[in-house]
mmCIF file of C-alpha atoms in Angstrom:
data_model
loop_
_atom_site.group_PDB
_atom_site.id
_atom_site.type_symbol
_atom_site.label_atom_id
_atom_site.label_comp_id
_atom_site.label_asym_id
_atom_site.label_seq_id
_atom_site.Cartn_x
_atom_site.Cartn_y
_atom_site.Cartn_z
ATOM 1 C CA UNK Z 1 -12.618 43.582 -10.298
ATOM 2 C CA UNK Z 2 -12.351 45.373 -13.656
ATOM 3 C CA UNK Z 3 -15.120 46.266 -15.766
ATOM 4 C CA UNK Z 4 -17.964 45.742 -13.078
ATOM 5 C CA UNK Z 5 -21.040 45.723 -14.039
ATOM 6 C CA UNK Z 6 -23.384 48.779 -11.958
ATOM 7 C CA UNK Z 7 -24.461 45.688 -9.876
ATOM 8 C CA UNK Z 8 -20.958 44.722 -9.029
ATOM 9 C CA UNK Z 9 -20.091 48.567 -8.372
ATOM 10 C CA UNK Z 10 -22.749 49.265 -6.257
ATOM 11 C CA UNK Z 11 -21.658 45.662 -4.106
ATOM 12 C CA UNK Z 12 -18.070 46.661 -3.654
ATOM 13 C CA UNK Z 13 -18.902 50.281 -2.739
ATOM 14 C CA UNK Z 14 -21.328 48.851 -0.152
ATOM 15 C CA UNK Z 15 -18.845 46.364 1.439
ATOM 16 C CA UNK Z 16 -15.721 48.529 0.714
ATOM 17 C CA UNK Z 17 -15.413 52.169 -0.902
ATOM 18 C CA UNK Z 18 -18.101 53.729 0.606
ATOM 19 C CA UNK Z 19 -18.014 55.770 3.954
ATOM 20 C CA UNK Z 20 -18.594 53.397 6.760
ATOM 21 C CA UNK Z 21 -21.336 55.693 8.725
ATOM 22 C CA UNK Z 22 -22.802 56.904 5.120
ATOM 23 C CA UNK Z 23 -23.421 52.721 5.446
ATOM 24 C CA UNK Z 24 -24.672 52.584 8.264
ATOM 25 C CA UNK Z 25 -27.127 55.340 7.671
ATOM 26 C CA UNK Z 26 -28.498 53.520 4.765
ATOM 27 C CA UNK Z 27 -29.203 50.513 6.989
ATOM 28 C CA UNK Z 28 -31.197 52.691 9.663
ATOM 29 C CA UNK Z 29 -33.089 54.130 7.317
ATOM 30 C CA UNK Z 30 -34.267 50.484 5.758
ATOM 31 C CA UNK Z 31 -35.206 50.159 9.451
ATOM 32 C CA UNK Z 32 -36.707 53.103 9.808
ATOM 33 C CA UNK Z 33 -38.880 52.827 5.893
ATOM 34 C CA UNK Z 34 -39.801 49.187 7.553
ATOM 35 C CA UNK Z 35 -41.186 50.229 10.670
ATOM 36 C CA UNK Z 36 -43.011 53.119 9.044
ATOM 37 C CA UNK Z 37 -44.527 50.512 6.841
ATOM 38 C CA UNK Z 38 -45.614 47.454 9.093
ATOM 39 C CA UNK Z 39 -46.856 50.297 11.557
ATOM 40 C CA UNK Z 40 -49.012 52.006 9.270
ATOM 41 C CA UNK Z 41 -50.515 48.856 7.450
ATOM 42 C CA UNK Z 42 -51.040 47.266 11.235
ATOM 43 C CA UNK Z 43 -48.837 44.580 11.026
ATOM 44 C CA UNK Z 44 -47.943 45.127 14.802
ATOM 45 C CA UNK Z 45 -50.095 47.174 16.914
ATOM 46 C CA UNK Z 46 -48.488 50.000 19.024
ATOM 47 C CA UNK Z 47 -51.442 50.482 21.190
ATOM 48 C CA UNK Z 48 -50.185 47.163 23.143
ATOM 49 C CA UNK Z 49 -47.077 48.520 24.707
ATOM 50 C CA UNK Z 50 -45.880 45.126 26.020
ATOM 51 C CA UNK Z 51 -43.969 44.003 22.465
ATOM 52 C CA UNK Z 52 -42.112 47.268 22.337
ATOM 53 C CA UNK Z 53 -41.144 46.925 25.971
ATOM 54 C CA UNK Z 54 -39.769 43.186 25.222
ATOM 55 C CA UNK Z 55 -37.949 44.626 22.764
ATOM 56 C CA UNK Z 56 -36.376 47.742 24.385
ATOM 57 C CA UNK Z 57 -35.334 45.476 27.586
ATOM 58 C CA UNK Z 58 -33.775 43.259 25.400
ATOM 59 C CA UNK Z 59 -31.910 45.982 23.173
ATOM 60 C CA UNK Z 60 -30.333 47.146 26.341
ATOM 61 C CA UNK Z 61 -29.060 43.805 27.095
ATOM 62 C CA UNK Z 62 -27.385 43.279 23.628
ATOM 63 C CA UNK Z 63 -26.004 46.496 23.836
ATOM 64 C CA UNK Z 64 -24.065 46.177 26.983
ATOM 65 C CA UNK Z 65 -23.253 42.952 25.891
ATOM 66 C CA UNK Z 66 -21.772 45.217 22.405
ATOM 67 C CA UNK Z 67 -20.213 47.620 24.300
ATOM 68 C CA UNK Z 68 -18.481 44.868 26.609
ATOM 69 C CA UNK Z 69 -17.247 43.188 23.495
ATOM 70 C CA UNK Z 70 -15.856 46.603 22.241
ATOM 71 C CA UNK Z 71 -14.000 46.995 25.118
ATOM 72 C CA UNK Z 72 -12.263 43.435 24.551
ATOM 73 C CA UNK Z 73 -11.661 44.532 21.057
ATOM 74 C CA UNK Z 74 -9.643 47.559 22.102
ATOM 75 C CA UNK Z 75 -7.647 45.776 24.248
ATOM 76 C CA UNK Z 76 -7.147 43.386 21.564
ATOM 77 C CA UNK Z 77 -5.617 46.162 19.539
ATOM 78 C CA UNK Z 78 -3.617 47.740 22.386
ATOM 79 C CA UNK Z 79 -2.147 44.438 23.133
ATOM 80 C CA UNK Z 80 -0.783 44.747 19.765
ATOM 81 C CA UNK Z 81 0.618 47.886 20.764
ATOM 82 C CA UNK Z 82 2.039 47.709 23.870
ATOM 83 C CA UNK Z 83 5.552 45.355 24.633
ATOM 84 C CA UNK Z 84 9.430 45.178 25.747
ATOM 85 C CA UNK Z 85 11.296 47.255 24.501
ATOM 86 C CA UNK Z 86 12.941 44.615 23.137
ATOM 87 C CA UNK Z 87 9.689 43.297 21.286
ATOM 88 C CA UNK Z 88 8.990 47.187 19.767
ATOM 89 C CA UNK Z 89 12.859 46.795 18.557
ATOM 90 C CA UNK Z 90 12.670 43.809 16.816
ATOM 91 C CA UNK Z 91 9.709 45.000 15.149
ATOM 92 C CA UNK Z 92 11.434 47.843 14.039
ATOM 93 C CA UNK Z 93 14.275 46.666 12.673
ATOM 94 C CA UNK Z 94 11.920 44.326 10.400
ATOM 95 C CA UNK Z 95 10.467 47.223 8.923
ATOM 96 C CA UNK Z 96 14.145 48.859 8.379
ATOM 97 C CA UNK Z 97 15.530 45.856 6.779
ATOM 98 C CA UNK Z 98 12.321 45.051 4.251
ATOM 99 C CA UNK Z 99 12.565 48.936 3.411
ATOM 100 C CA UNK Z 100 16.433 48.357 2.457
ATOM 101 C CA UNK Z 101 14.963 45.383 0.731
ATOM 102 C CA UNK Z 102 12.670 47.444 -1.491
ATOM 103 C CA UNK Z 103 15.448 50.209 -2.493
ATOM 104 C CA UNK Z 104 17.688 47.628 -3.681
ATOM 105 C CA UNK Z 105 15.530 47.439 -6.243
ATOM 106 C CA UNK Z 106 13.373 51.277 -6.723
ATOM 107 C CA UNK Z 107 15.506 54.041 -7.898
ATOM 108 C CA UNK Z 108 15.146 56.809 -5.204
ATOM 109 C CA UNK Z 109 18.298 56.269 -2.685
ATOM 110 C CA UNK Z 110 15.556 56.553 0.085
ATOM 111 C CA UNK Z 111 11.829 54.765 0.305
ATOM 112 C CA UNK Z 112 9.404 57.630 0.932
ATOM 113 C CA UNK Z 113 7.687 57.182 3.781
ATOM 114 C CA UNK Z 114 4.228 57.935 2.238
ATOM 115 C CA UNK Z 115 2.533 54.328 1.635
ATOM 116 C CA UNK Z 116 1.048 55.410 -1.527
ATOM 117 C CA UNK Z 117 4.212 56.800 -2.562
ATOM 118 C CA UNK Z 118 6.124 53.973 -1.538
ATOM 119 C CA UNK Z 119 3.802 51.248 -3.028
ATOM 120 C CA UNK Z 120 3.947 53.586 -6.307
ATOM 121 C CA UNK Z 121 8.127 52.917 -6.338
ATOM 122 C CA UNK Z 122 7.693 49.119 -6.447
ATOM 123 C CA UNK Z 123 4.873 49.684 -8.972
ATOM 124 C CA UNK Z 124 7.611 52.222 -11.046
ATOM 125 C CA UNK Z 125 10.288 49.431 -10.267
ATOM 126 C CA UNK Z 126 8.029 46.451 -11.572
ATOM 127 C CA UNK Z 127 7.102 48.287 -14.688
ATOM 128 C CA UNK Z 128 10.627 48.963 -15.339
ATOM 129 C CA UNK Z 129 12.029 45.262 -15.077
ATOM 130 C CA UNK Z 130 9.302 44.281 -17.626
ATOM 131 C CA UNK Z 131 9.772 46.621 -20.157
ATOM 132 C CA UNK Z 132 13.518 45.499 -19.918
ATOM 133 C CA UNK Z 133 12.604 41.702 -19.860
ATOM 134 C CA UNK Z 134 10.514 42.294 -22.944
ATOM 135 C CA UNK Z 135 13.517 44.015 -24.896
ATOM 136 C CA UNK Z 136 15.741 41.561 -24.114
ATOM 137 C CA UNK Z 137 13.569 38.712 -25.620
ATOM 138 C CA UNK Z 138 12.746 40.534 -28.696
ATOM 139 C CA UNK Z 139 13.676 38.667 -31.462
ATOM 140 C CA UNK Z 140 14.621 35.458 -29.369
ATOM 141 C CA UNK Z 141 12.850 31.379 -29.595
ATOM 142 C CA UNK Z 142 10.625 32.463 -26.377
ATOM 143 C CA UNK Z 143 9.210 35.918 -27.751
ATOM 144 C CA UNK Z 144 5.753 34.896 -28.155
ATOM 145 C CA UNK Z 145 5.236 33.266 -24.562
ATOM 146 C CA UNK Z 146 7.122 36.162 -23.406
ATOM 147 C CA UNK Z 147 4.479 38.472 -24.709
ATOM 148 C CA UNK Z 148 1.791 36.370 -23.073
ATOM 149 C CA UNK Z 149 3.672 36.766 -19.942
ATOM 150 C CA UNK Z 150 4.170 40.402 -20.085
ATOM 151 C CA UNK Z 151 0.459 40.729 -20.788
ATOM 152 C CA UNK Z 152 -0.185 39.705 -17.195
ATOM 153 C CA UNK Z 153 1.168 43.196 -16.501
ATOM 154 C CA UNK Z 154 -0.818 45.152 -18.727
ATOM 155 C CA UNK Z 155 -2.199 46.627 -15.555
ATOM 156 C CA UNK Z 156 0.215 48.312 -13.627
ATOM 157 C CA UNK Z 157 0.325 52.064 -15.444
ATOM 158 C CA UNK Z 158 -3.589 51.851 -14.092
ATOM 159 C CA UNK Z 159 -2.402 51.222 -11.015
ATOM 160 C CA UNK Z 160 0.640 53.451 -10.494
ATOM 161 C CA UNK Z 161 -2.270 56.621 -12.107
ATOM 162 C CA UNK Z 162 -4.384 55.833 -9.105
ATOM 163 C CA UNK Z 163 -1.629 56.284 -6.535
ATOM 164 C CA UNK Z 164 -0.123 59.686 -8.675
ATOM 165 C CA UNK Z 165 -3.456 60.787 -7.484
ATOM 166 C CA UNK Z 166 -2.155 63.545 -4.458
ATOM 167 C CA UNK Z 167 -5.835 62.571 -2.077
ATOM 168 C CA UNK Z 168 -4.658 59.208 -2.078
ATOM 169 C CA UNK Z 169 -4.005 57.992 1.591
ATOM 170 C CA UNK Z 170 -3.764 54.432 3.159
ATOM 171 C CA UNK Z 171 -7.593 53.722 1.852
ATOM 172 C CA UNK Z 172 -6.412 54.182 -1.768
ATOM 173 C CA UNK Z 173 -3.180 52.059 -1.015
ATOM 174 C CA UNK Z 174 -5.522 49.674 0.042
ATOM 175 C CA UNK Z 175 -8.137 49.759 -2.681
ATOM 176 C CA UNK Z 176 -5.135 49.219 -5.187
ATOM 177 C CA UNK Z 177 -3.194 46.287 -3.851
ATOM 178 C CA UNK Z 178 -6.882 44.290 -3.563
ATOM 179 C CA UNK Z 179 -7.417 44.879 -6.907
ATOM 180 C CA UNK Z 180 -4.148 43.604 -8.245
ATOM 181 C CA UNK Z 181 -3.327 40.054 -8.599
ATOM 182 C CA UNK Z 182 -0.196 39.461 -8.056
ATOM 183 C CA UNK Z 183 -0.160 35.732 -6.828
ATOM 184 C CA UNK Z 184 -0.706 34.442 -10.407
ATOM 185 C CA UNK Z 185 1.959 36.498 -11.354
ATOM 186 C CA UNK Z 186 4.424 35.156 -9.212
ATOM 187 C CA UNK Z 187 3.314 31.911 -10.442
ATOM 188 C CA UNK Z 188 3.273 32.548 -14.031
ATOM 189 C CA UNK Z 189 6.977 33.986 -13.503
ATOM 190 C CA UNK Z 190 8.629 30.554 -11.564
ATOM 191 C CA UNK Z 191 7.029 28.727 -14.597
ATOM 192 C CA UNK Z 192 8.356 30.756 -17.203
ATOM 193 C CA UNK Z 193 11.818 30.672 -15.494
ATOM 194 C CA UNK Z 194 11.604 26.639 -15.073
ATOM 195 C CA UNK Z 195 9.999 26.106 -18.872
ATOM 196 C CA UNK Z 196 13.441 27.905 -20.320
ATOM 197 C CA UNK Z 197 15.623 27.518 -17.967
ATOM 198 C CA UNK Z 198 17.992 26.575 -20.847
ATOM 199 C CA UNK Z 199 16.965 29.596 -23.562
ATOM 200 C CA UNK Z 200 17.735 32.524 -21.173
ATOM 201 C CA UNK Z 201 20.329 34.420 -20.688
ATOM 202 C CA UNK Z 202 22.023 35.264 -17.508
ATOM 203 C CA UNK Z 203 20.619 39.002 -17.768
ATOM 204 C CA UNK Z 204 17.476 37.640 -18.706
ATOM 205 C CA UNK Z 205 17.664 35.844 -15.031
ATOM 206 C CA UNK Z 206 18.513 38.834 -13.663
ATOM 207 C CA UNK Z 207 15.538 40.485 -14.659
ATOM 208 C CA UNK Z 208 13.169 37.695 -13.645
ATOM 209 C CA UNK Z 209 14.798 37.489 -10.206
ATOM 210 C CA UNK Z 210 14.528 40.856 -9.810
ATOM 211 C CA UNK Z 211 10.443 40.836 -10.888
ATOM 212 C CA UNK Z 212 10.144 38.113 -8.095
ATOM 213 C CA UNK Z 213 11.894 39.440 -5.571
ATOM 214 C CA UNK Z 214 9.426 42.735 -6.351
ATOM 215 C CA UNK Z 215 6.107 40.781 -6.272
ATOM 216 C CA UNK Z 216 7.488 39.329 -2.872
ATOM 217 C CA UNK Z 217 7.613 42.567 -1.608
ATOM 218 C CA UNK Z 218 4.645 43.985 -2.634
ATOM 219 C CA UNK Z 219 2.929 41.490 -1.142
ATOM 220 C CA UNK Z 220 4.827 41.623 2.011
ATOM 221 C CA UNK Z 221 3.762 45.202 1.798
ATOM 222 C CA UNK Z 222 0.493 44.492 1.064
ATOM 223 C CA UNK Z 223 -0.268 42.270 4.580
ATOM 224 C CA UNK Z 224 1.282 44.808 6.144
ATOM 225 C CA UNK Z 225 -0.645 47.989 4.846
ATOM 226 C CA UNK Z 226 -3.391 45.386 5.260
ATOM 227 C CA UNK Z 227 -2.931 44.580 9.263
ATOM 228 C CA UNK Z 228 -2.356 48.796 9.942
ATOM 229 C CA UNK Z 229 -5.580 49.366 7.607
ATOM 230 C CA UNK Z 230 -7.846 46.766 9.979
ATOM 231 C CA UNK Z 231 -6.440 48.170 13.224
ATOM 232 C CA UNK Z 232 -7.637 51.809 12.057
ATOM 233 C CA UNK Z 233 -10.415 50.318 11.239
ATOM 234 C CA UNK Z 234 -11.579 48.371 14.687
ATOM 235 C CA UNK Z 235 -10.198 51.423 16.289
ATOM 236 C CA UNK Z 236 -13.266 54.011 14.568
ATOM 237 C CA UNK Z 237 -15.499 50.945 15.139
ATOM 238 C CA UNK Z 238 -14.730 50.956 18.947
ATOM 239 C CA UNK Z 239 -15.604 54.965 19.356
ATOM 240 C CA UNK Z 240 -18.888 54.426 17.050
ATOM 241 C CA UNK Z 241 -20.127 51.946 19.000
ATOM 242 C CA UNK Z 242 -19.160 53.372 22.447
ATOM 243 C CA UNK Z 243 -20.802 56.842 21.070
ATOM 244 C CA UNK Z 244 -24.236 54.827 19.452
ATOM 245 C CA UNK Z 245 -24.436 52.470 22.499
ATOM 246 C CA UNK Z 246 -24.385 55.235 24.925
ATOM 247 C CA UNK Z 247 -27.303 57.148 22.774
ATOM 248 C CA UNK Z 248 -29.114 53.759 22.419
ATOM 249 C CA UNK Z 249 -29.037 52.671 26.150
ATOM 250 C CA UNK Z 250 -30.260 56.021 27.445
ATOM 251 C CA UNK Z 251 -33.297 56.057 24.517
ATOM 252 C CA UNK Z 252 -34.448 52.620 25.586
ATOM 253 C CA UNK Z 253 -34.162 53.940 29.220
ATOM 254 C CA UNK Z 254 -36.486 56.900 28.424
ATOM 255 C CA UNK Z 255 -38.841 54.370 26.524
ATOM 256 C CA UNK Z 256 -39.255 51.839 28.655
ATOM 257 C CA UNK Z 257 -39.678 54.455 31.574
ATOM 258 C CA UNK Z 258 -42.668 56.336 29.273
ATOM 259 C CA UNK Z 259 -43.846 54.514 26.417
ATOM 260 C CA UNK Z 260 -46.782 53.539 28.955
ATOM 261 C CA UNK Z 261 -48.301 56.632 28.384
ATOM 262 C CA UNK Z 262 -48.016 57.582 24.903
ATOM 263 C CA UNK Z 263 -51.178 55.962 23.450
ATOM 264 C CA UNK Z 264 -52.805 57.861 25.631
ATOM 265 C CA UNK Z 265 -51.092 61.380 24.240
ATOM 266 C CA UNK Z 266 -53.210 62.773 21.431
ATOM 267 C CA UNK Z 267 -50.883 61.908 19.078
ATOM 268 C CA UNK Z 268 -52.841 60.878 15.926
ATOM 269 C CA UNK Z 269 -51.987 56.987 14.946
ATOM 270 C CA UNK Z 270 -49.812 57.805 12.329
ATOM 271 C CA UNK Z 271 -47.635 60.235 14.445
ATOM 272 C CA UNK Z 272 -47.122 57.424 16.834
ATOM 273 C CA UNK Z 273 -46.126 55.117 13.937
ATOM 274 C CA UNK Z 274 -43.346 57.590 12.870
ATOM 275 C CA UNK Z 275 -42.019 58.553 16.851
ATOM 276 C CA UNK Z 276 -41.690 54.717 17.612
ATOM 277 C CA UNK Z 277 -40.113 53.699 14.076
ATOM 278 C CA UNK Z 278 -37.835 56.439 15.017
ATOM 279 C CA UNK Z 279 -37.225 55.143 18.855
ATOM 280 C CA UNK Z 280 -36.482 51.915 16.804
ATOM 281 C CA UNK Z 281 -33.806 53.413 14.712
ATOM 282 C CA UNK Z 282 -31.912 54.853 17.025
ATOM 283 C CA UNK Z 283 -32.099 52.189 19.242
ATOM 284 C CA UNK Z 284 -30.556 49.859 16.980
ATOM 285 C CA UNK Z 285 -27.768 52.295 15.541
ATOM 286 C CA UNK Z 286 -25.159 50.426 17.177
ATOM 287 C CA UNK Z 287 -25.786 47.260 15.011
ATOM 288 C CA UNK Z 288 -25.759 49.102 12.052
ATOM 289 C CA UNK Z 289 -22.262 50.951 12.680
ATOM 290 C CA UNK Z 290 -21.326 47.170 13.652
ATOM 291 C CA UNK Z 291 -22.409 45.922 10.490
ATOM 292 C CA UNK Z 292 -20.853 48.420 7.754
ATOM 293 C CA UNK Z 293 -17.564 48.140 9.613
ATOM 294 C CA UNK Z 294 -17.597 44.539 9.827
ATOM 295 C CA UNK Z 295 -18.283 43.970 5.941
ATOM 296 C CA UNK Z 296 -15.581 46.068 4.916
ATOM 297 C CA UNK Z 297 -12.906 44.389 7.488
ATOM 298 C CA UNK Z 298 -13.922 40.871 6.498
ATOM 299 C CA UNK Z 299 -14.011 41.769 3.067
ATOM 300 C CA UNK Z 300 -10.037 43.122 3.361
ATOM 301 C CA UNK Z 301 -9.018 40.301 5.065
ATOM 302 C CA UNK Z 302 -11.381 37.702 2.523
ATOM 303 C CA UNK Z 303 -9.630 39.437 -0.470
ATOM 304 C CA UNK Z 304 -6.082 39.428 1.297
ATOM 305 C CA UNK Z 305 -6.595 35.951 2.552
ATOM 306 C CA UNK Z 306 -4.011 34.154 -0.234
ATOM 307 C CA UNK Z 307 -0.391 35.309 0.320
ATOM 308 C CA UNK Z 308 2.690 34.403 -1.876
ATOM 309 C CA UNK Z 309 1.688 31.671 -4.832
ATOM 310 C CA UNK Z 310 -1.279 30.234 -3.203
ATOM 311 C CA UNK Z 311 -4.781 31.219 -4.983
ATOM 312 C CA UNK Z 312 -7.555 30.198 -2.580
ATOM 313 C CA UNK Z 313 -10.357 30.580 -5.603
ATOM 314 C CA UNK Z 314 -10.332 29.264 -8.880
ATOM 315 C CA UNK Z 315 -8.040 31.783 -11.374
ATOM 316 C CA UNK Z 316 -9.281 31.159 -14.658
ATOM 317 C CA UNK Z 317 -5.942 31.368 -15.875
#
């Protein structure tokens, strides 16, 4: 994702970086600057009550129908939750053995428990074992592939400045292992290894196990930053929509109950344009919280889709 063009920028900040609600309130007030329109040039007439009412009725409808699939959601999330205490152990122990894993190879005696600190260690680590694998081949048969190879990591000091940043929280974590590629480099690595086998030394093959067994855990790390990331995610989703649907059933109530009346009110034409365009809005608020949460989880889990050496999209490499 480097170098973006404004196009490109403004397309990843709307399905990922940007606040979810600011989102949201960009898509309500397309529905609102829409409704103002067709209303005012007459492309639906409000003085016939009987569309509006269609709509409203079936508005409430969806919206239960939203609120019941919320509901399923959470419990989807709590089920992930909830367990034996021999099931919560297990998973526990998992995360105590991959963080071992990880300061086998980082130099603090202890991971941080921070995830941007922690995923800034295996960046520090990573960086390390390639400057050493590129002093050890200087001057050797495989320098020049070597430097291609080492080129492939040209981006990690941009990478390890984002997370030095002090803000940065599980978002940032986040926006930083999407943009790295690390599946091509694992790739590019078991090739290198398997092309000259025979030309490297045994510290050499030190080094290069010790850059895989990195890029294995960073993108163990990654799924699992990934899967916390999503449940925060559906969890804000599930209050949004329980808070919008509640404001959105109890609108359409009030509508449907006196919408009747209003072109007889002395509201001028236009006034009426703007109060139901409004009605509209807020009616539909729900869909639009749904919406700017659901791009950004399906883009996480569309850009997180390829684990380990499998690239699901052509590379380019």
């Amino acid at each position: 994702m480097a170098r973006r063009g404004r196009l490109d920028r403004a397309l990843w900040w709307l399905l990922f970086r940007g606040d979810r609600l600011v989102v949201a309130t960009g898509i309500l007030l397309g529905i609102f600057a829409v409704n103002v329109v067709f209303g005012v040039t007459r492309l639906f007439l409000l003085t016939n009550p009987a569309r509006l009412m269609w709509m409203m009725n079936g508005v409430v409808n969806g919206i239960l129908t939203l609120v019941t699939v919320v509901v399923a959601v959470n419990q989807l999330i709590l089920s992930q939750e909830f367990g034996g205490v021999r099931n919560q152990k297990r998973q526990l122990e998992a995360v105590v053995e991959f963080r071992e894993e990880v300061e086998e190879q980082i130099d603090p005696l202890v991971s941080p428990p921070e995830t941007p600190a922690f995923l800034r260690e295996l960046f520090l680590a990573l960086a390390d074992r390639v400057r050493s694998l590129e002093r050890k081949c200087k001057g050797s048969d495989v320098r020049e592939e070597m430097e291609a190879y080492v080129r492939l990591f040209d981006r990690l000091n941009d990478q390890i400045a984002r997370l030095d940043d002090p803000r940065a929280d599980l978002f940032v974590v986040l926006a930083v292992i999407l943009d790295y590629n690390d599946s091509i480099q694992q790739y590019e690595t078991r090739r290198f290894r398997a092309k000259h086998d025979d030309a490297l030394s045994d510290a050499t093959e030190r080094i290069l196990d010790d850059i895989q067994s990195l890029l294995v855990q960073l993108d163990t790390a990654r799924q699992y930053f990934k899967m916390i990331f999503i449940q925060r995610e559906l969890a804000r989703l599930s209050r949004y929509i329980l808070y919008t649907g509640v404001l959105s059933i109890v609108v359409s109530g009030l509508t449907i109950m006196s919408y009747r009346s209003l072109p007889t009110t002395p509201l001028g034409y236009d006034a009426l344009v703007v109060v139901v365009s409004l009605v509209v809005t807020v009616v539909l608020s729900p869909v639009a919280v749904l919406v700017s949460f659901i791009l950004r989880v399906a883009t996480v889990a569309r850009r997180t889709a390829a684990f380990g050496y499998f690239v699901p999209e052509p590379s380019g490499r």
